[in-house]
C-alpha cells in the first residue's frame, strides 16, 4: 500500500470540491487497511474512509489519512431455493452490484438502481429510493475498528437503521471502517411498486405486469430524468433530509399549504418533501456563478465550476433559512460535512 502525502481529493468527491488530504491511501485488501490504521496512529492523524465520495462535502483541507476503500469481491455464502446470502466487499460499486444481482436472478435491489457510491458506504446512510431501504436486505455489516484493529460483525439490529440513519452516524461514527456487507436477496421477485412516481413511470411505459428488470429500468429512467449525473454536473444527490415533523405541525402546514406532499411514518410522525419546500421558495434552477440548485430537482445542489465547499455550505444555509422563514421547518444537511 502506498501513501501519498498532500493529495488532492477533487477526483474523489462527486461535488468535485477541491480540498487536500494530509495523506491518501488506497486499500485493495484487508492487510492494507490494518497498515493504514497503524500509519495513522503513528502520525497521530484521524483516518477518514471514503468510497466514491458521493455523499460528502469537503469544507476545507483534511488533516487526516483518507483511505479509499477499493476492496472487491462478491461471495455467495448460502444459496437456497428461495433466498441467497451474499457477502459483498466494501469497494464494490453499488449500481454494478444491483445489475449483477439482476443478471443472476437475485431480486430486491432493483428500486435502488443507479445510486452513486460503493457498497461499504451504503449502510452508513441506509440508502433508500422509490419505496425501498437497504436495511430491509442487510443481514450483517463487517467493520474494522480504527483504534485497535479488531473486527466487528453487526447484525441488522445492531446497525440501528432509520431513515438515512444508522449507528455509523452516531456511536460508531469515525471509529470503524466498513469492510463488507452481507445481503439477503430473493430468488422470487418481490416487487415494491407503491412509490407514486415509480407506479406512474411503469404506467407511462405501458408495463402491465412488471418484472424486476422493468422496475430497474423504470427507476433508471426516473433518476435520469430528474437527477443530474455527477460525472457531468458535480453534485451529492439530495443535499437535505426530508424533515420529520409532528402530526400537529403537519396539520397546521397542510392548512396553509394544501399541496405540500406529506408521508405518514409508522411512528405517527410525518415526513415532508424538502424538495417541494425549497421549490416553493423559488430556488429551483437558481444559479450564482458556479453554484446552483438543479433545474429539475430543488433538493440537489450543483457545483458547476470550481467553487469551494464553504461557498456551497453558505448557499445551503441561505436556502435552509428561506425554508425556515416560510414554513417554520429547519432543514438538515444530508451529506457528511468534513472540515467545518
Ligand atoms: N418535489 C417538488 N419539487 C422539486 C423536487 C421534488 O415539488 O424540485 C416534490 C415531488 O413532486 C414529489 C416530492 O417532492 O411530490 C418528493 O420528490 P421525489 O419523489 O423526487 O423524492 P424526494 O423526497 O425529493 C427522496 C430521496 C432521494 C430518492 C427519492 C426517491 C431523500 C433526502 N431523498 O427524494 O434520494 O431518490 O426520494 O425515492 O430522502 C439521495 O438521497 O441522494 C436521493 C436522491
Tab-separated table of C-alpha atoms and ligand atoms in Angstrom:
chain	number	residue	atom	x	y	z
A	1	UNK	CA	0.000	0.000	0.000
A	2	UNK	CA	1.417	3.375	-0.921
A	3	UNK	CA	0.614	6.612	0.852
A	4	UNK	CA	0.584	9.933	-0.995
A	5	UNK	CA	1.049	12.987	1.144
A	6	UNK	CA	-0.809	16.263	0.495
A	7	UNK	CA	-3.042	14.713	-2.165
A	8	UNK	CA	-5.884	16.434	-3.983
A	9	UNK	CA	-9.332	14.980	-3.285
A	10	UNK	CA	-11.066	16.721	-6.197
A	11	UNK	CA	-11.426	13.458	-8.133
A	12	UNK	CA	-12.612	11.600	-5.051
A	13	UNK	CA	-15.773	13.546	-4.266
A	14	UNK	CA	-18.716	13.781	-6.646
A	15	UNK	CA	-19.195	17.504	-5.881
A	16	UNK	CA	-15.668	17.895	-7.356
A	17	UNK	CA	-14.721	20.230	-4.497
A	18	UNK	CA	-11.032	20.984	-4.307
A	19	UNK	CA	-9.508	20.056	-0.955
A	20	UNK	CA	-6.313	18.310	0.019
A	21	UNK	CA	-5.812	15.375	2.313
A	22	UNK	CA	-2.744	15.362	4.545
A	23	UNK	CA	-2.319	11.808	3.224
A	24	UNK	CA	-4.174	9.464	0.893
A	25	UNK	CA	-4.027	5.674	0.612
A	26	UNK	CA	-5.888	3.123	-1.449
A	27	UNK	CA	-6.968	-0.064	0.308
A	28	UNK	CA	-7.293	-3.082	-2.015
A	29	UNK	CA	-7.042	-5.835	0.619
A	30	UNK	CA	-7.640	-6.135	4.345
A	31	UNK	CA	-3.913	-6.092	5.195
A	32	UNK	CA	-3.740	-2.618	3.594
A	33	UNK	CA	-6.407	-1.387	5.991
A	34	UNK	CA	-4.512	-2.565	9.072
A	35	UNK	CA	-1.345	-0.945	7.688
A	36	UNK	CA	-3.215	2.312	7.031
A	37	UNK	CA	-4.646	2.335	10.576
A	38	UNK	CA	-1.155	1.728	12.015
A	39	UNK	CA	0.269	4.580	9.895
A	40	UNK	CA	-2.486	6.965	11.017
A	41	UNK	CA	-1.920	6.038	14.674
A	42	UNK	CA	1.833	6.594	14.320
A	43	UNK	CA	1.309	10.001	12.733
A	44	UNK	CA	-1.435	10.930	15.229
A	45	UNK	CA	-3.890	11.537	12.381
A	46	UNK	CA	-7.556	10.634	12.203
A	47	UNK	CA	-8.485	8.143	9.477
A	48	UNK	CA	-11.303	9.042	7.067
A	49	UNK	CA	-12.648	6.180	4.933
A	50	UNK	CA	-14.070	7.072	1.522
A	51	UNK	CA	-15.946	5.082	-1.072
A	52	UNK	CA	-16.646	7.178	-4.151
A	53	UNK	CA	-17.225	10.386	-2.184
A	54	UNK	CA	-20.817	10.691	-3.371
A	55	UNK	CA	-22.237	11.828	-0.047
A	56	UNK	CA	-19.635	14.203	1.377
A	57	UNK	CA	-18.925	17.922	1.406
A	58	UNK	CA	-15.273	18.903	1.826
A	59	UNK	CA	-15.335	22.283	3.556
A	60	UNK	CA	-11.545	22.586	3.707
A	61	UNK	CA	-8.315	20.565	3.574
A	62	UNK	CA	-8.413	17.450	5.738
A	63	UNK	CA	-5.683	16.918	8.295
A	64	UNK	CA	-6.277	13.182	8.094
A	65	UNK	CA	-5.301	9.988	6.336
A	66	UNK	CA	-8.033	9.483	3.745
A	67	UNK	CA	-8.445	5.840	2.835
A	68	UNK	CA	-10.078	4.957	-0.478
A	69	UNK	CA	-11.834	1.635	0.047
A	70	UNK	CA	-11.214	-0.364	-3.141
A	71	UNK	CA	-11.604	-3.971	-1.957
A	72	UNK	CA	-13.580	-6.063	-4.435
A	73	UNK	CA	-15.432	-9.357	-4.435
A	74	UNK	CA	-18.870	-10.890	-4.066
A	75	UNK	CA	-19.104	-14.260	-2.279
A	76	UNK	CA	-22.193	-16.419	-2.157
A	77	UNK	CA	-22.417	-17.544	1.497
A	78	UNK	CA	-25.539	-19.648	1.134
A	79	UNK	CA	-27.667	-20.500	-1.845
A	80	UNK	CA	-31.205	-21.653	-1.101
A	81	UNK	CA	-34.188	-22.220	-3.335
A	82	UNK	CA	-35.843	-19.013	-2.079
A	83	UNK	CA	-33.024	-16.827	-0.847
A	84	UNK	CA	-29.324	-16.219	-1.355
A	85	UNK	CA	-26.928	-14.690	1.145
A	86	UNK	CA	-24.115	-12.603	-0.326
A	87	UNK	CA	-21.003	-11.085	1.207
A	88	UNK	CA	-20.007	-8.019	-0.770
A	89	UNK	CA	-16.699	-6.216	-0.304
A	90	UNK	CA	-16.890	-2.542	0.649
A	91	UNK	CA	-15.205	-1.245	-2.506
A	92	UNK	CA	-17.700	-2.772	-4.950
A	93	UNK	CA	-19.681	-0.209	-6.935
A	94	UNK	CA	-23.289	-0.127	-5.754
A	95	UNK	CA	-25.010	0.091	-9.159
A	96	UNK	CA	-22.801	-2.664	-10.614
A	97	UNK	CA	-23.891	-4.902	-7.727
A	98	UNK	CA	-27.565	-4.143	-8.474
A	99	UNK	CA	-27.005	-5.093	-12.135
A	100	UNK	CA	-25.010	-8.221	-11.246
A	101	UNK	CA	-27.759	-9.419	-8.892
A	102	UNK	CA	-30.476	-8.932	-11.508
A	103	UNK	CA	-28.495	-10.858	-14.113
A	104	UNK	CA	-28.120	-13.717	-11.595
A	105	UNK	CA	-31.880	-13.690	-10.910
A	106	UNK	CA	-31.436	-12.315	-7.375
A	107	UNK	CA	-34.063	-9.746	-6.515
A	108	UNK	CA	-34.703	-6.962	-4.038
A	109	UNK	CA	-32.195	-4.304	-5.081
A	110	UNK	CA	-33.905	-3.086	-8.269
A	111	UNK	CA	-35.534	0.029	-6.711
A	112	UNK	CA	-32.048	1.102	-5.608
A	113	UNK	CA	-30.603	1.191	-9.145
A	114	UNK	CA	-28.218	3.981	-10.162
A	115	UNK	CA	-27.492	5.246	-6.648
A	116	UNK	CA	-23.916	6.544	-6.842
A	117	UNK	CA	-21.249	5.188	-4.493
A	118	UNK	CA	-19.884	1.994	-3.022
A	119	UNK	CA	-21.348	-0.923	-1.092
A	120	UNK	CA	-19.329	-0.033	2.020
A	121	UNK	CA	-20.787	3.465	2.175
A	122	UNK	CA	-24.361	2.315	1.618
A	123	UNK	CA	-25.210	1.241	5.214
A	124	UNK	CA	-23.916	4.498	6.730
A	125	UNK	CA	-26.877	6.477	5.423
A	126	UNK	CA	-29.080	3.415	4.827
A	127	UNK	CA	-29.508	4.287	1.158
A	128	UNK	CA	-33.101	4.288	0.036
A	129	UNK	CA	-35.160	5.147	-3.009
A	130	UNK	CA	-38.561	4.517	-4.575
A	131	UNK	CA	-40.030	2.816	-1.527
A	132	UNK	CA	-37.111	0.525	-0.572
A	133	UNK	CA	-34.361	0.957	2.017
A	134	UNK	CA	-31.139	-1.049	2.031
A	135	UNK	CA	-31.744	-2.020	5.699
A	136	UNK	CA	-34.507	-4.420	4.649
A	137	UNK	CA	-31.924	-6.644	2.876
A	138	UNK	CA	-28.996	-6.365	5.276
A	139	UNK	CA	-28.076	-9.448	7.255
A	140	UNK	CA	-24.828	-8.118	8.759
A	141	UNK	CA	-22.201	-5.418	8.378
A	142	UNK	CA	-18.493	-6.149	8.896
A	143	UNK	CA	-16.268	-3.406	10.239
A	144	UNK	CA	-12.638	-2.783	11.208
A	145	UNK	CA	-12.054	-0.777	14.403
A	146	UNK	CA	-9.612	2.019	13.597
A	147	UNK	CA	-8.090	2.329	17.076
A	148	UNK	CA	-7.158	-1.297	17.761
A	149	UNK	CA	-7.589	-3.281	14.512
A	150	UNK	CA	-10.272	-5.526	15.997
A	151	UNK	CA	-13.157	-6.674	13.811
A	152	UNK	CA	-16.868	-6.166	14.456
A	153	UNK	CA	-19.798	-8.003	12.956
A	154	UNK	CA	-23.013	-6.040	13.388
A	155	UNK	CA	-26.448	-7.567	12.917
A	156	UNK	CA	-29.174	-5.525	11.264
A	157	UNK	CA	-30.499	-4.573	14.717
A	158	UNK	CA	-27.027	-3.546	15.897
A	159	UNK	CA	-26.877	-1.146	12.960
A	160	UNK	CA	-29.908	0.820	14.341
A	161	UNK	CA	-31.091	1.744	10.869
A	162	UNK	CA	-33.548	4.575	10.373
A	163	UNK	CA	-34.423	6.979	7.581
A	164	UNK	CA	-30.988	7.898	6.139
A	165	UNK	CA	-29.565	6.917	9.510
A	166	UNK	CA	-27.535	4.209	11.290
A	167	UNK	CA	-25.160	3.592	14.198
A	168	UNK	CA	-22.330	4.542	11.800
A	169	UNK	CA	-23.532	8.173	12.042
A	170	UNK	CA	-23.693	8.037	15.846
A	171	UNK	CA	-21.999	5.584	18.260
A	172	UNK	CA	-19.574	4.217	15.631
A	173	UNK	CA	-19.037	7.493	13.770
A	174	UNK	CA	-15.321	7.878	12.915
A	175	UNK	CA	-14.491	4.727	14.897
A	176	UNK	CA	-14.810	1.994	12.263
A	177	UNK	CA	-14.312	1.302	8.576
A	178	UNK	CA	-16.989	-0.863	6.961
A	179	UNK	CA	-15.225	-3.708	5.147
A	180	UNK	CA	-18.095	-5.862	3.823
A	181	UNK	CA	-21.864	-6.127	3.817
A	182	UNK	CA	-23.935	-9.329	3.938
A	183	UNK	CA	-27.149	-9.060	1.914
A	184	UNK	CA	-30.088	-11.440	1.773
A	185	UNK	CA	-31.689	-11.386	-1.668
A	186	UNK	CA	-34.675	-13.278	-3.003
A	187	UNK	CA	-34.884	-15.714	-5.883
A	188	UNK	CA	-38.533	-14.746	-6.289
A	189	UNK	CA	-39.487	-11.267	-7.440
A	190	UNK	CA	-40.810	-9.214	-4.502
A	191	UNK	CA	-41.795	-6.022	-6.202
A	192	UNK	CA	-42.238	-2.776	-4.313
A	193	UNK	CA	-44.338	-0.573	-6.564
A	194	UNK	CA	-46.026	1.735	-4.041
A	195	UNK	CA	-43.919	4.829	-4.677
A	196	UNK	CA	-46.239	7.052	-6.749
A	197	UNK	CA	-43.605	8.260	-9.227
A	198	UNK	CA	-42.474	4.658	-9.848
A	199	UNK	CA	-46.024	3.383	-10.397
A	200	UNK	CA	-46.599	6.311	-12.767
A	201	UNK	CA	-43.327	5.603	-14.604
A	202	UNK	CA	-44.365	1.983	-15.213
A	203	UNK	CA	-47.815	3.073	-16.423
A	204	UNK	CA	-46.268	5.576	-18.843
A	205	UNK	CA	-44.035	2.813	-20.208
A	206	UNK	CA	-47.217	0.702	-20.641
A	207	UNK	CA	-45.850	-2.058	-18.443
A	208	UNK	CA	-48.818	-4.056	-17.133
A	209	UNK	CA	-47.187	-6.908	-15.139
A	210	UNK	CA	-43.748	-5.600	-14.259
A	211	UNK	CA	-40.715	-7.828	-13.791
A	212	UNK	CA	-37.758	-6.777	-11.580
A	213	UNK	CA	-35.964	-5.728	-14.773
A	214	UNK	CA	-38.903	-3.460	-15.711
A	215	UNK	CA	-38.672	-1.872	-12.249
A	216	UNK	CA	-34.893	-1.472	-12.610
A	217	UNK	CA	-35.364	0.231	-15.992
A	218	UNK	CA	-38.189	2.460	-14.721
A	219	UNK	CA	-36.060	3.584	-11.752
A	220	UNK	CA	-33.168	4.386	-14.083
A	221	UNK	CA	-35.462	6.423	-16.359
A	222	UNK	CA	-36.860	8.324	-13.359
A	223	UNK	CA	-33.470	9.104	-11.897
A	224	UNK	CA	-32.019	10.172	-15.260
A	225	UNK	CA	-34.980	12.463	-15.908
A	226	UNK	CA	-34.649	14.328	-12.596
A	227	UNK	CA	-31.249	13.834	-11.006
A	228	UNK	CA	-28.050	15.165	-12.594
A	229	UNK	CA	-25.224	12.738	-13.389
A	230	UNK	CA	-22.382	13.702	-11.006
A	231	UNK	CA	-19.837	12.979	-13.743
A	232	UNK	CA	-21.394	15.778	-15.825
A	233	UNK	CA	-22.780	18.167	-13.187
A	234	UNK	CA	-20.981	17.586	-9.884
A	235	UNK	CA	-23.455	17.003	-7.047
A	236	UNK	CA	-24.060	14.862	-3.961
A	237	UNK	CA	-27.688	13.865	-4.608
A	238	UNK	CA	-30.238	15.124	-2.103
A	239	UNK	CA	-28.498	17.853	-0.138
A	240	UNK	CA	-31.069	17.917	2.679
A	241	UNK	CA	-33.008	15.250	4.531
A	242	UNK	CA	-36.747	15.191	4.165
A	243	UNK	CA	-37.792	16.725	7.511
A	244	UNK	CA	-39.808	14.748	10.033
A	245	UNK	CA	-42.478	16.764	11.880
A	246	UNK	CA	-45.233	16.015	14.391
A	247	UNK	CA	-48.820	15.357	13.297
A	248	UNK	CA	-49.857	18.736	14.797
A	249	UNK	CA	-47.215	20.650	12.872
A	250	UNK	CA	-48.115	18.762	9.682
A	251	UNK	CA	-51.810	19.625	10.082
A	252	UNK	CA	-51.020	23.311	10.603
A	253	UNK	CA	-48.800	23.280	7.487
A	254	UNK	CA	-51.396	21.393	5.413
A	255	UNK	CA	-53.982	24.071	6.251
A	256	UNK	CA	-51.677	26.786	4.915
A	257	UNK	CA	-50.079	24.785	2.055
A	258	UNK	CA	-52.570	22.158	0.852
A	259	UNK	CA	-50.283	20.930	-1.978
A	260	UNK	CA	-47.329	20.133	0.336
A	261	UNK	CA	-46.514	16.387	-0.109
A	262	UNK	CA	-46.553	14.533	3.237
A	263	UNK	CA	-45.776	10.911	4.052
A	264	UNK	CA	-47.133	9.285	7.226
A	265	UNK	CA	-44.466	7.377	9.202
A	266	UNK	CA	-45.007	4.231	11.231
A	267	UNK	CA	-44.178	6.117	14.474
A	268	UNK	CA	-47.041	8.594	13.935
A	269	UNK	CA	-44.774	11.385	12.659
A	270	UNK	CA	-44.995	12.932	9.207
A	271	UNK	CA	-42.215	13.287	6.635
A	272	UNK	CA	-42.305	16.367	4.391
A	273	UNK	CA	-40.818	16.650	0.892
A	274	UNK	CA	-37.861	19.002	1.337
A	275	UNK	CA	-37.603	19.378	-2.461
A	276	UNK	CA	-41.144	20.788	-2.566
A	277	UNK	CA	-40.401	23.240	0.285
A	278	UNK	CA	-37.291	24.541	-1.494
A	279	UNK	CA	-39.074	24.623	-4.847
A	280	UNK	CA	-41.954	26.626	-3.284
A	281	UNK	CA	-39.425	29.191	-2.053
A	282	UNK	CA	-38.386	29.714	-5.673
A	283	UNK	CA	-34.908	28.175	-5.578
A	284	UNK	CA	-35.226	25.558	-8.310
A	285	UNK	CA	-32.895	26.451	-11.197
A	286	UNK	CA	-31.199	29.223	-9.155
A	287	UNK	CA	-27.636	29.877	-10.227
A	288	UNK	CA	-24.991	32.211	-8.831
A	289	UNK	CA	-21.781	31.918	-10.846
A	290	UNK	CA	-20.611	28.351	-10.347
A	291	UNK	CA	-23.123	27.174	-7.764
A	292	UNK	CA	-26.762	26.407	-8.191
A	293	UNK	CA	-29.882	24.409	-7.475
A	294	UNK	CA	-30.668	21.838	-10.129
A	295	UNK	CA	-33.449	22.936	-12.527
A	296	UNK	CA	-35.180	19.526	-12.339
A	297	UNK	CA	-34.874	18.861	-8.607
A	298	UNK	CA	-34.682	21.509	-5.894
A	299	UNK	CA	-33.054	19.123	-3.374
A	300	UNK	CA	-29.869	18.876	-5.429
A	301	UNK	CA	-27.100	21.482	-5.181
A	302	UNK	CA	-24.734	21.543	-8.150
A	303	UNK	CA	-21.135	22.731	-8.342
A	304	UNK	CA	-20.915	23.956	-11.952
A	305	UNK	CA	-17.337	25.224	-11.597
A	306	UNK	CA	-14.546	25.186	-9.097
A	307	UNK	CA	-16.299	26.627	-6.108
A	308	UNK	CA	-15.319	25.731	-2.577
A	309	UNK	CA	-17.135	23.632	-0.035
A	310	UNK	CA	-17.542	26.687	2.137
A	311	UNK	CA	-19.365	28.610	-0.631
A	312	UNK	CA	-21.590	25.601	-1.210
A	313	UNK	CA	-22.419	25.413	2.505
A	314	UNK	CA	-23.230	29.140	2.501
A	315	UNK	CA	-25.738	28.595	-0.306
A	316	UNK	CA	-27.210	25.639	1.598
A	317	UNK	CA	-27.590	27.817	4.691
A	318	UNK	CA	-29.346	30.567	2.719
A	319	UNK	CA	-31.740	28.008	1.207
A	320	UNK	CA	-32.432	26.429	4.612
A	321	UNK	CA	-33.056	29.869	6.138
A	322	UNK	CA	-35.627	30.756	3.499
A	323	UNK	CA	-37.427	27.442	4.133
A	324	UNK	CA	-37.347	28.103	7.891
A	325	UNK	CA	-38.740	31.630	7.374
A	326	UNK	CA	-41.548	30.399	5.111
A	327	UNK	CA	-42.574	27.141	6.799
A	328	UNK	CA	-41.006	27.182	10.270
A	329	UNK	CA	-39.224	23.922	9.366
A	330	UNK	CA	-35.458	23.509	9.849
A	331	UNK	CA	-33.727	21.564	7.063
A	332	UNK	CA	-30.777	19.340	7.955
A	333	UNK	CA	-27.882	18.717	5.534
A	334	UNK	CA	-27.788	15.100	4.358
A	335	UNK	CA	-24.164	14.516	3.201
A	336	UNK	CA	-21.374	14.272	5.766
A	337	UNK	CA	-19.539	17.578	6.022
A	338	UNK	CA	-15.771	17.272	6.628
A	339	UNK	CA	-13.507	20.098	7.739
A	340	UNK	CA	-16.105	22.522	9.087
B	1	LIG	N1	-40.750	17.972	-5.473
B	1	LIG	C1	-41.058	19.220	-5.924
B	1	LIG	N2	-40.056	19.980	-6.456
B	1	LIG	C2	-38.783	19.521	-6.543
B	1	LIG	C3	-38.461	18.238	-6.064
B	1	LIG	C4	-39.474	17.452	-5.522
B	1	LIG	O1	-42.212	19.674	-5.856
B	1	LIG	O2	-37.931	20.263	-7.022
B	1	LIG	C5	-41.829	17.111	-4.953
B	1	LIG	C6	-42.130	15.959	-5.925
B	1	LIG	O3	-43.021	16.351	-6.936
B	1	LIG	C7	-42.723	14.909	-5.020
B	1	LIG	C8	-41.962	15.137	-3.703
B	1	LIG	O4	-41.426	16.469	-3.761
B	1	LIG	O5	-44.080	15.146	-4.785
B	1	LIG	C9	-40.851	14.134	-3.476
B	1	LIG	O6	-39.924	14.196	-4.555
B	1	LIG	P1	-39.095	12.906	-5.063
B	1	LIG	O7	-40.029	11.810	-5.421
B	1	LIG	O8	-38.157	13.365	-6.110
B	1	LIG	O9	-38.322	12.404	-3.794
B	1	LIG	P2	-37.519	13.178	-2.665
B	1	LIG	O10	-38.273	13.021	-1.390
B	1	LIG	O11	-37.183	14.561	-3.086
B	1	LIG	C10	-36.157	11.124	-1.874
B	1	LIG	C11	-34.732	10.784	-1.608
B	1	LIG	C12	-33.993	10.512	-2.902
B	1	LIG	C13	-34.671	9.352	-3.617
B	1	LIG	C14	-36.130	9.756	-3.879
B	1	LIG	C15	-36.930	8.621	-4.490
B	1	LIG	C16	-34.169	11.945	0.453
B	1	LIG	C17	-33.418	13.063	1.088
B	1	LIG	N3	-34.088	11.865	-0.882
B	1	LIG	O12	-36.163	12.341	-2.598
B	1	LIG	O13	-32.659	10.125	-2.566
B	1	LIG	O14	-34.035	9.079	-4.847
B	1	LIG	O15	-36.776	10.077	-2.619
B	1	LIG	O16	-37.179	7.672	-3.516
B	1	LIG	O17	-34.792	11.166	1.145
B	1	LIG	C18	-30.451	10.920	-2.261
B	1	LIG	O18	-30.548	10.541	-1.090
B	1	LIG	O19	-29.410	11.458	-2.690
B	1	LIG	C19	-31.589	10.781	-3.153
B	1	LIG	C20	-31.581	11.230	-4.401
